[in-house]
mmCIF file of C-alpha atoms in Angstrom:
data_model
loop_
_atom_site.group_PDB
_atom_site.id
_atom_site.type_symbol
_atom_site.label_atom_id
_atom_site.label_comp_id
_atom_site.label_asym_id
_atom_site.label_seq_id
_atom_site.Cartn_x
_atom_site.Cartn_y
_atom_site.Cartn_z
ATOM 1 C CA MET A 1 100.801 9.435 100.288
ATOM 2 C CA PRO A 2 97.265 8.697 101.563
ATOM 3 C CA LYS A 3 95.473 5.890 99.769
ATOM 4 C CA SER A 4 91.811 5.471 98.876
ATOM 5 C CA THR A 5 90.233 2.926 101.198
ATOM 6 C CA GLY A 6 86.978 2.185 99.357
ATOM 7 C CA LEU A 7 83.578 2.427 100.999
ATOM 8 C CA GLY A 8 84.607 1.510 104.575
ATOM 9 C CA LEU A 9 84.255 5.010 106.010
ATOM 10 C CA ALA A 10 83.353 3.654 109.416
ATOM 11 C CA GLU A 11 86.662 1.951 109.543
ATOM 12 C CA GLN A 12 88.780 4.923 108.589
ATOM 13 C CA GLN A 13 90.439 7.124 111.205
ATOM 14 C CA PRO A 14 89.864 10.748 110.426
ATOM 15 C CA PRO A 15 92.964 12.807 109.764
ATOM 16 C CA SER A 16 94.257 14.084 113.066
ATOM 17 C CA PRO A 17 95.021 17.795 113.330
ATOM 18 C CA ASP A 18 96.396 19.006 116.652
ATOM 19 C CA ASN A 19 92.898 18.685 118.172
ATOM 20 C CA ALA A 20 93.634 20.270 121.586
ATOM 21 C CA SER A 21 95.257 23.298 119.976
ATOM 22 C CA VAL A 22 92.355 23.801 117.475
ATOM 23 C CA TRP A 23 89.913 24.402 120.283
ATOM 24 C CA ALA A 24 92.359 26.266 122.504
ATOM 25 C CA VAL A 25 93.092 28.593 119.517
ATOM 26 C CA ILE A 26 89.368 29.088 118.931
ATOM 27 C CA ARG A 27 88.823 30.033 122.604
ATOM 28 C CA ALA A 28 91.807 32.452 122.498
ATOM 29 C CA GLU A 29 90.605 34.005 119.202
ATOM 30 C CA ALA A 30 87.106 34.504 120.659
ATOM 31 C CA ALA A 31 88.506 36.159 123.817
ATOM 32 C CA GLU A 32 90.613 38.469 121.683
ATOM 33 C CA LEU A 33 87.759 39.318 119.373
ATOM 34 C CA ALA A 34 85.512 40.100 122.335
ATOM 35 C CA VAL A 35 87.952 42.846 123.361
ATOM 36 C CA ARG A 36 88.175 44.338 119.872
ATOM 37 C CA GLU A 37 84.407 44.093 119.069
ATOM 38 C CA PRO A 38 82.399 44.533 122.270
ATOM 39 C CA ILE A 39 79.130 44.176 120.374
ATOM 40 C CA LEU A 40 79.994 40.486 119.864
ATOM 41 C CA ARG A 41 81.083 39.861 123.545
ATOM 42 C CA ARG A 42 77.847 38.248 124.671
ATOM 43 C CA LEU A 43 77.536 36.055 121.541
ATOM 44 C CA LEU A 44 81.106 34.885 121.896
ATOM 45 C CA ALA A 45 80.621 34.105 125.582
ATOM 46 C CA THR A 46 77.429 32.206 124.949
ATOM 47 C CA GLU A 47 78.712 30.177 122.010
ATOM 48 C CA VAL A 48 82.397 29.728 122.740
ATOM 49 C CA THR A 49 84.177 30.977 125.853
ATOM 50 C CA ASP A 50 81.553 29.928 128.477
ATOM 51 C CA ALA A 51 81.156 26.391 127.033
ATOM 52 C CA THR A 52 82.520 23.714 129.331
ATOM 53 C CA GLY A 53 83.499 21.283 126.562
ATOM 54 C CA ASN A 54 84.530 21.427 122.956
ATOM 55 C CA ASN A 55 81.401 19.444 121.913
ATOM 56 C CA GLU A 56 79.315 22.091 123.681
ATOM 57 C CA ILE A 57 80.892 24.793 121.458
ATOM 58 C CA ILE A 58 79.784 23.184 118.178
ATOM 59 C CA ALA A 59 76.398 22.300 119.648
ATOM 60 C CA ARG A 60 75.800 25.915 120.786
ATOM 61 C CA VAL A 61 76.916 27.352 117.417
ATOM 62 C CA LEU A 62 74.648 25.111 115.398
ATOM 63 C CA ALA A 63 71.638 25.397 117.702
ATOM 64 C CA ALA A 64 71.796 29.187 117.535
ATOM 65 C CA ARG A 65 71.805 29.231 113.767
ATOM 66 C CA LEU A 66 69.132 26.575 113.360
ATOM 67 C CA SER A 67 66.703 28.158 115.833
ATOM 68 C CA VAL A 68 64.386 29.682 113.217
ATOM 69 C CA THR A 69 61.473 27.362 113.786
ATOM 70 C CA GLN A 70 59.079 26.820 116.682
ATOM 71 C CA VAL A 71 61.539 24.270 118.178
ATOM 72 C CA GLU A 72 63.302 25.741 121.139
ATOM 73 C CA THR A 73 66.998 26.525 120.807
ATOM 74 C CA GLY A 74 67.626 24.577 123.981
ATOM 75 C CA ASN A 75 66.022 21.480 122.472
ATOM 76 C CA LEU A 76 68.139 21.861 119.325
ATOM 77 C CA PHE A 77 71.289 22.168 121.570
ATOM 78 C CA ASP A 78 70.292 18.985 123.399
ATOM 79 C CA LEU A 79 69.672 17.085 120.137
ATOM 80 C CA ALA A 80 73.051 18.160 118.707
ATOM 81 C CA LEU A 81 74.962 17.469 121.899
ATOM 82 C CA SER A 82 73.482 13.957 122.220
ATOM 83 C CA THR A 83 75.075 12.942 118.890
ATOM 84 C CA LEU A 84 78.521 14.551 119.170
ATOM 85 C CA THR A 85 80.621 11.468 119.909
ATOM 86 C CA ASP A 86 84.463 11.529 120.048
ATOM 87 C CA ASP A 87 84.491 10.181 116.416
ATOM 88 C CA ILE A 88 82.280 12.990 115.149
ATOM 89 C CA MET A 89 84.330 15.595 117.070
ATOM 90 C CA ARG A 90 87.486 14.304 115.451
ATOM 91 C CA LYS A 91 85.873 14.768 112.050
ATOM 92 C CA ILE A 92 84.746 18.281 112.937
ATOM 93 C CA GLU A 93 88.234 19.226 114.098
ATOM 94 C CA ALA A 94 89.665 17.890 110.813
ATOM 95 C CA ASP A 95 87.072 19.919 108.867
ATOM 96 C CA LEU A 96 88.090 23.065 110.783
ATOM 97 C CA ALA A 97 91.749 22.430 109.961
ATOM 98 C CA ALA A 98 90.866 21.747 106.261
ATOM 99 C CA VAL A 99 88.993 25.100 105.908
ATOM 100 C CA ARG A 100 91.714 27.018 107.674
ATOM 101 C CA GLU A 101 94.425 25.570 105.385
ATOM 102 C CA ARG A 102 92.588 25.607 102.048
ATOM 103 C CA ASP A 103 90.460 28.764 102.057
ATOM 104 C CA PRO A 104 92.572 31.944 101.776
ATOM 105 C CA ALA A 105 89.632 34.040 102.990
ATOM 106 C CA CYS A 106 89.540 32.060 106.276
ATOM 107 C CA THR A 107 92.162 33.706 108.528
ATOM 108 C CA THR A 108 91.173 32.089 111.823
ATOM 109 C CA PHE A 109 89.548 28.908 113.162
ATOM 110 C CA LEU A 110 87.006 31.060 114.860
ATOM 111 C CA HIS A 111 85.953 32.580 111.597
ATOM 112 C CA ALA A 112 85.231 29.096 110.175
ATOM 113 C CA LEU A 113 83.325 28.138 113.272
ATOM 114 C CA LEU A 114 81.089 31.172 113.433
ATOM 115 C CA ASN A 115 80.679 32.446 109.897
ATOM 116 C CA LEU A 116 81.050 29.736 107.200
ATOM 117 C CA LYS A 117 77.703 28.231 106.212
ATOM 118 C CA GLY A 118 79.325 25.383 104.304
ATOM 119 C CA PHE A 119 80.982 24.325 107.583
ATOM 120 C CA HIS A 120 77.737 24.727 109.496
ATOM 121 C CA ALA A 121 75.800 22.686 106.904
ATOM 122 C CA LEU A 122 78.358 19.825 107.007
ATOM 123 C CA GLN A 123 78.345 19.614 110.793
ATOM 124 C CA THR A 124 74.515 19.632 110.852
ATOM 125 C CA HIS A 125 74.689 16.764 108.377
ATOM 126 C CA ARG A 126 76.979 14.858 110.738
ATOM 127 C CA ILE A 127 74.342 15.198 113.438
ATOM 128 C CA ALA A 128 71.492 14.240 111.064
ATOM 129 C CA HIS A 129 73.501 11.268 109.807
ATOM 130 C CA ALA A 130 73.988 10.046 113.350
ATOM 131 C CA LEU A 131 70.279 10.255 114.010
ATOM 132 C CA TRP A 132 69.555 8.443 110.684
ATOM 133 C CA ASN A 133 71.906 5.638 111.694
ATOM 134 C CA ALA A 134 70.262 5.479 115.108
ATOM 135 C CA GLY A 135 66.932 4.600 113.530
ATOM 136 C CA ARG A 136 65.416 8.135 113.775
ATOM 137 C CA PRO A 137 64.754 8.923 110.038
ATOM 138 C CA GLU A 138 61.994 11.452 110.690
ATOM 139 C CA ILE A 139 64.015 13.802 112.924
ATOM 140 C CA ALA A 140 67.121 13.251 110.736
ATOM 141 C CA THR A 141 65.193 14.271 107.565
ATOM 142 C CA TRP A 142 63.532 17.199 109.335
ATOM 143 C CA LEU A 143 67.010 18.464 110.517
ATOM 144 C CA ALA A 144 68.547 17.986 107.057
ATOM 145 C CA ASN A 145 65.710 20.014 105.542
ATOM 146 C CA LEU A 146 66.094 22.731 108.172
ATOM 147 C CA ALA A 147 69.806 22.938 107.497
ATOM 148 C CA SER A 148 69.068 23.296 103.721
ATOM 149 C CA LEU A 149 66.673 26.133 104.368
ATOM 150 C CA VAL A 150 69.069 27.935 106.717
ATOM 151 C CA PHE A 151 72.495 27.249 105.134
ATOM 152 C CA GLY A 152 71.876 26.317 101.526
ATOM 153 C CA PRO A 153 73.424 22.843 100.899
ATOM 154 C CA ASP A 154 70.884 20.044 100.485
ATOM 155 C CA ILE A 155 72.492 16.880 101.924
ATOM 156 C CA HIS A 156 70.464 13.670 102.458
ATOM 157 C CA PRO A 157 70.996 12.418 106.010
ATOM 158 C CA ALA A 158 71.978 8.963 104.751
ATOM 159 C CA ALA A 159 74.917 10.281 102.640
ATOM 160 C CA ARG A 160 78.248 9.120 103.942
ATOM 161 C CA ILE A 161 80.878 11.808 104.377
ATOM 162 C CA GLY A 162 84.407 11.397 105.639
ATOM 163 C CA ALA A 163 86.642 13.878 107.482
ATOM 164 C CA SER A 164 88.818 16.854 106.462
ATOM 165 C CA ILE A 165 86.060 18.099 104.101
ATOM 166 C CA MET A 166 85.574 21.632 102.874
ATOM 167 C CA LEU A 167 82.251 22.821 101.377
ATOM 168 C CA ASP A 168 83.472 26.105 100.084
ATOM 169 C CA HIS A 169 80.721 28.712 100.176
ATOM 170 C CA GLY A 170 78.169 25.883 100.295
ATOM 171 C CA SER A 171 75.457 27.564 98.214
ATOM 172 C CA GLY A 172 73.677 25.199 95.862
ATOM 173 C CA ILE A 173 75.430 21.987 96.864
ATOM 174 C CA VAL A 174 73.269 18.885 96.492
ATOM 175 C CA ILE A 175 74.398 15.513 97.835
ATOM 176 C CA GLY A 176 72.158 12.474 97.303
ATOM 177 C CA GLU A 177 71.105 9.633 99.566
ATOM 178 C CA THR A 178 73.613 6.985 98.505
ATOM 179 C CA ALA A 179 76.558 9.359 97.772
ATOM 180 C CA VAL A 180 79.892 8.617 99.495
ATOM 181 C CA ILE A 181 82.582 11.223 100.041
ATOM 182 C CA GLU A 182 85.872 9.966 101.409
ATOM 183 C CA ASP A 183 88.369 11.957 103.447
ATOM 184 C CA GLU A 184 90.235 15.170 102.343
ATOM 185 C CA VAL A 185 87.752 16.303 99.686
ATOM 186 C CA SER A 186 86.983 19.901 98.638
ATOM 187 C CA ILE A 187 83.631 20.798 97.027
ATOM 188 C CA LEU A 188 82.829 24.286 95.683
ATOM 189 C CA GLN A 189 79.451 25.968 95.330
ATOM 190 C CA GLY A 190 76.766 24.675 92.973
ATOM 191 C CA VAL A 191 77.997 21.110 92.906
ATOM 192 C CA THR A 192 75.520 18.261 92.463
ATOM 193 C CA LEU A 193 76.167 14.600 93.441
ATOM 194 C CA GLY A 194 72.987 13.241 92.031
ATOM 195 C CA GLY A 195 71.215 10.432 90.246
ATOM 196 C CA THR A 196 70.464 10.178 86.492
ATOM 197 C CA GLY A 197 66.737 9.698 86.699
ATOM 198 C CA LYS A 198 64.384 7.416 88.612
ATOM 199 C CA GLU A 199 66.756 4.654 89.596
ATOM 200 C CA THR A 200 66.370 3.137 93.076
ATOM 201 C CA GLY A 201 69.021 1.659 95.333
ATOM 202 C CA ASP A 202 72.639 2.689 95.078
ATOM 203 C CA ARG A 203 72.439 5.450 92.542
ATOM 204 C CA HIS A 204 74.767 8.327 93.548
ATOM 205 C CA PRO A 205 78.499 9.083 93.054
ATOM 206 C CA LYS A 206 81.404 7.760 95.166
ATOM 207 C CA ILE A 207 84.008 10.491 95.633
ATOM 208 C CA ARG A 208 87.354 9.045 96.655
ATOM 209 C CA HIS A 209 90.167 10.510 98.783
ATOM 210 C CA GLY A 210 91.740 13.859 97.899
ATOM 211 C CA VAL A 211 89.329 14.888 95.117
ATOM 212 C CA MET A 212 88.503 18.569 94.287
ATOM 213 C CA ILE A 213 85.112 19.319 92.635
ATOM 214 C CA GLY A 214 84.937 22.745 90.952
ATOM 215 C CA ALA A 215 82.101 25.149 91.077
ATOM 216 C CA GLY A 216 78.910 24.131 89.270
ATOM 217 C CA ALA A 217 80.146 20.624 88.406
ATOM 218 C CA LYS A 218 77.460 17.937 88.132
ATOM 219 C CA ILE A 219 78.381 14.260 88.898
ATOM 220 C CA LEU A 220 75.480 11.981 88.097
ATOM 221 C CA GLY A 221 74.858 8.307 88.727
ATOM 222 C CA ASN A 222 76.520 5.563 90.712
ATOM 223 C CA ILE A 223 80.038 6.319 89.377
ATOM 224 C CA GLU A 224 83.379 6.525 90.998
ATOM 225 C CA ILE A 225 85.566 9.584 90.970
ATOM 226 C CA GLY A 226 89.114 8.255 91.501
ATOM 227 C CA ALA A 227 91.384 9.347 94.297
ATOM 228 C CA PHE A 228 93.326 12.593 93.938
ATOM 229 C CA SER A 229 91.477 13.698 90.801
ATOM 230 C CA LYS A 230 89.936 17.024 89.901
ATOM 231 C CA ILE A 231 86.599 17.916 88.349
ATOM 232 C CA ALA A 232 86.812 21.214 86.500
ATOM 233 C CA ALA A 233 84.217 23.914 87.144
ATOM 234 C CA GLY A 234 80.953 23.540 85.080
ATOM 235 C CA SER A 235 81.694 19.935 84.006
ATOM 236 C CA VAL A 236 79.047 17.274 83.718
ATOM 237 C CA VAL A 237 80.468 13.875 84.674
ATOM 238 C CA LEU A 238 78.499 10.810 83.541
ATOM 239 C CA LYS A 239 81.255 8.131 83.537
ATOM 240 C CA PRO A 240 83.778 6.979 86.108
ATOM 241 C CA VAL A 241 86.964 9.124 86.477
ATOM 242 C CA PRO A 242 90.364 7.493 86.892
ATOM 243 C CA GLU A 243 92.716 8.351 89.796
ATOM 244 C CA HIS A 244 95.175 11.243 89.463
ATOM 245 C CA CYS A 245 93.624 13.163 86.576
ATOM 246 C CA THR A 246 91.578 16.266 85.663
ATOM 247 C CA VAL A 247 88.396 15.979 83.716
ATOM 248 C CA ALA A 248 86.516 18.845 82.082
ATOM 249 C CA GLY A 249 83.686 19.499 79.633
ATOM 250 C CA VAL A 250 80.105 18.480 78.876
ATOM 251 C CA PRO A 251 80.281 15.547 79.008
ATOM 252 C CA ALA A 252 83.538 15.511 80.962
ATOM 253 C CA THR A 253 86.644 13.873 79.483
ATOM 254 C CA VAL A 254 90.208 13.467 80.767
ATOM 255 C CA VAL A 255 92.307 16.548 79.935
ATOM 256 C CA ARG A 256 95.358 16.045 82.184
ATOM 257 C CA ILE A 257 97.156 13.371 84.177
ATOM 258 C CA HIS A 258 98.506 14.559 87.582
ATOM 259 C CA ARG A 259 101.825 13.885 89.316
ATOM 260 C CA ALA A 260 101.557 11.038 91.851
ATOM 261 C CA ASP A 261 102.069 13.376 94.759
ATOM 262 C CA GLU A 262 99.440 15.981 93.774
ATOM 263 C CA ILE A 263 96.395 16.320 96.100
ATOM 264 C CA PRO A 264 93.842 18.658 94.348
ATOM 265 C CA ALA A 265 91.675 19.004 97.458
ATOM 266 C CA GLU A 266 94.610 20.649 99.228
ATOM 267 C CA THR A 267 96.135 22.713 96.466
ATOM 268 C CA MET A 268 92.754 24.092 95.360
ATOM 269 C CA ASP A 269 94.167 24.950 91.970
ATOM 270 C CA GLN A 270 91.305 25.819 89.645
ATOM 271 C CA ASN A 271 93.347 25.751 86.478
ATOM 272 C CA ILE A 272 92.732 22.840 84.063
#
């Protein structure tokens, strides 16, 4: 079973789906869809099948969706492409696999790539986070704000997010500056990872490996949500949550202890 590895996200290797096949499948799905739906043929060629590299695909998709300002689409593409390192691409591939496996409404990798705004918001965050870490806070913050306006989730560019993440639907998600989200986490709509007031410094939640956070849950303050735990929909969490349990209520309390092999982020079981 995977183990929580603390805050050292930079030292973690993202989960490794069959990376080559993910992008090969996406290209094949795009070619097949272009035959079935000719109206999408030009879009699919521009964003997927004509791209020379996998990093170009994600850069083209995000640039097209973010080009609602006076900044040229080509400039957005160049900005995105300049940040898409091998490490970030591995995380994106793991995110694609996570959405495909966990969301019953997602029937293809191509659907996740082209249509899911939670996925788009997360990948734009990865670009903004890279810019933030490169000492470019102004453009990182501008890009994060643009992503919030276009896709819905409001994610501070300094927030640290691992791989194999699903932001299901994405609408209304807020993730604060000092939040940490480890690998293999699922977050539903309306979730807040926020502070409790006017604290400064490290003031946002730490979400450990394998956690699932239900719709509308609020997790406030510099508290730890233990690995492989579940936050029930609508809960308000103000205290640390142990590993391998479900919490529910306002304020949230422990209502169930899980089996050691249960991974809520993968099962996506909303029952308490």
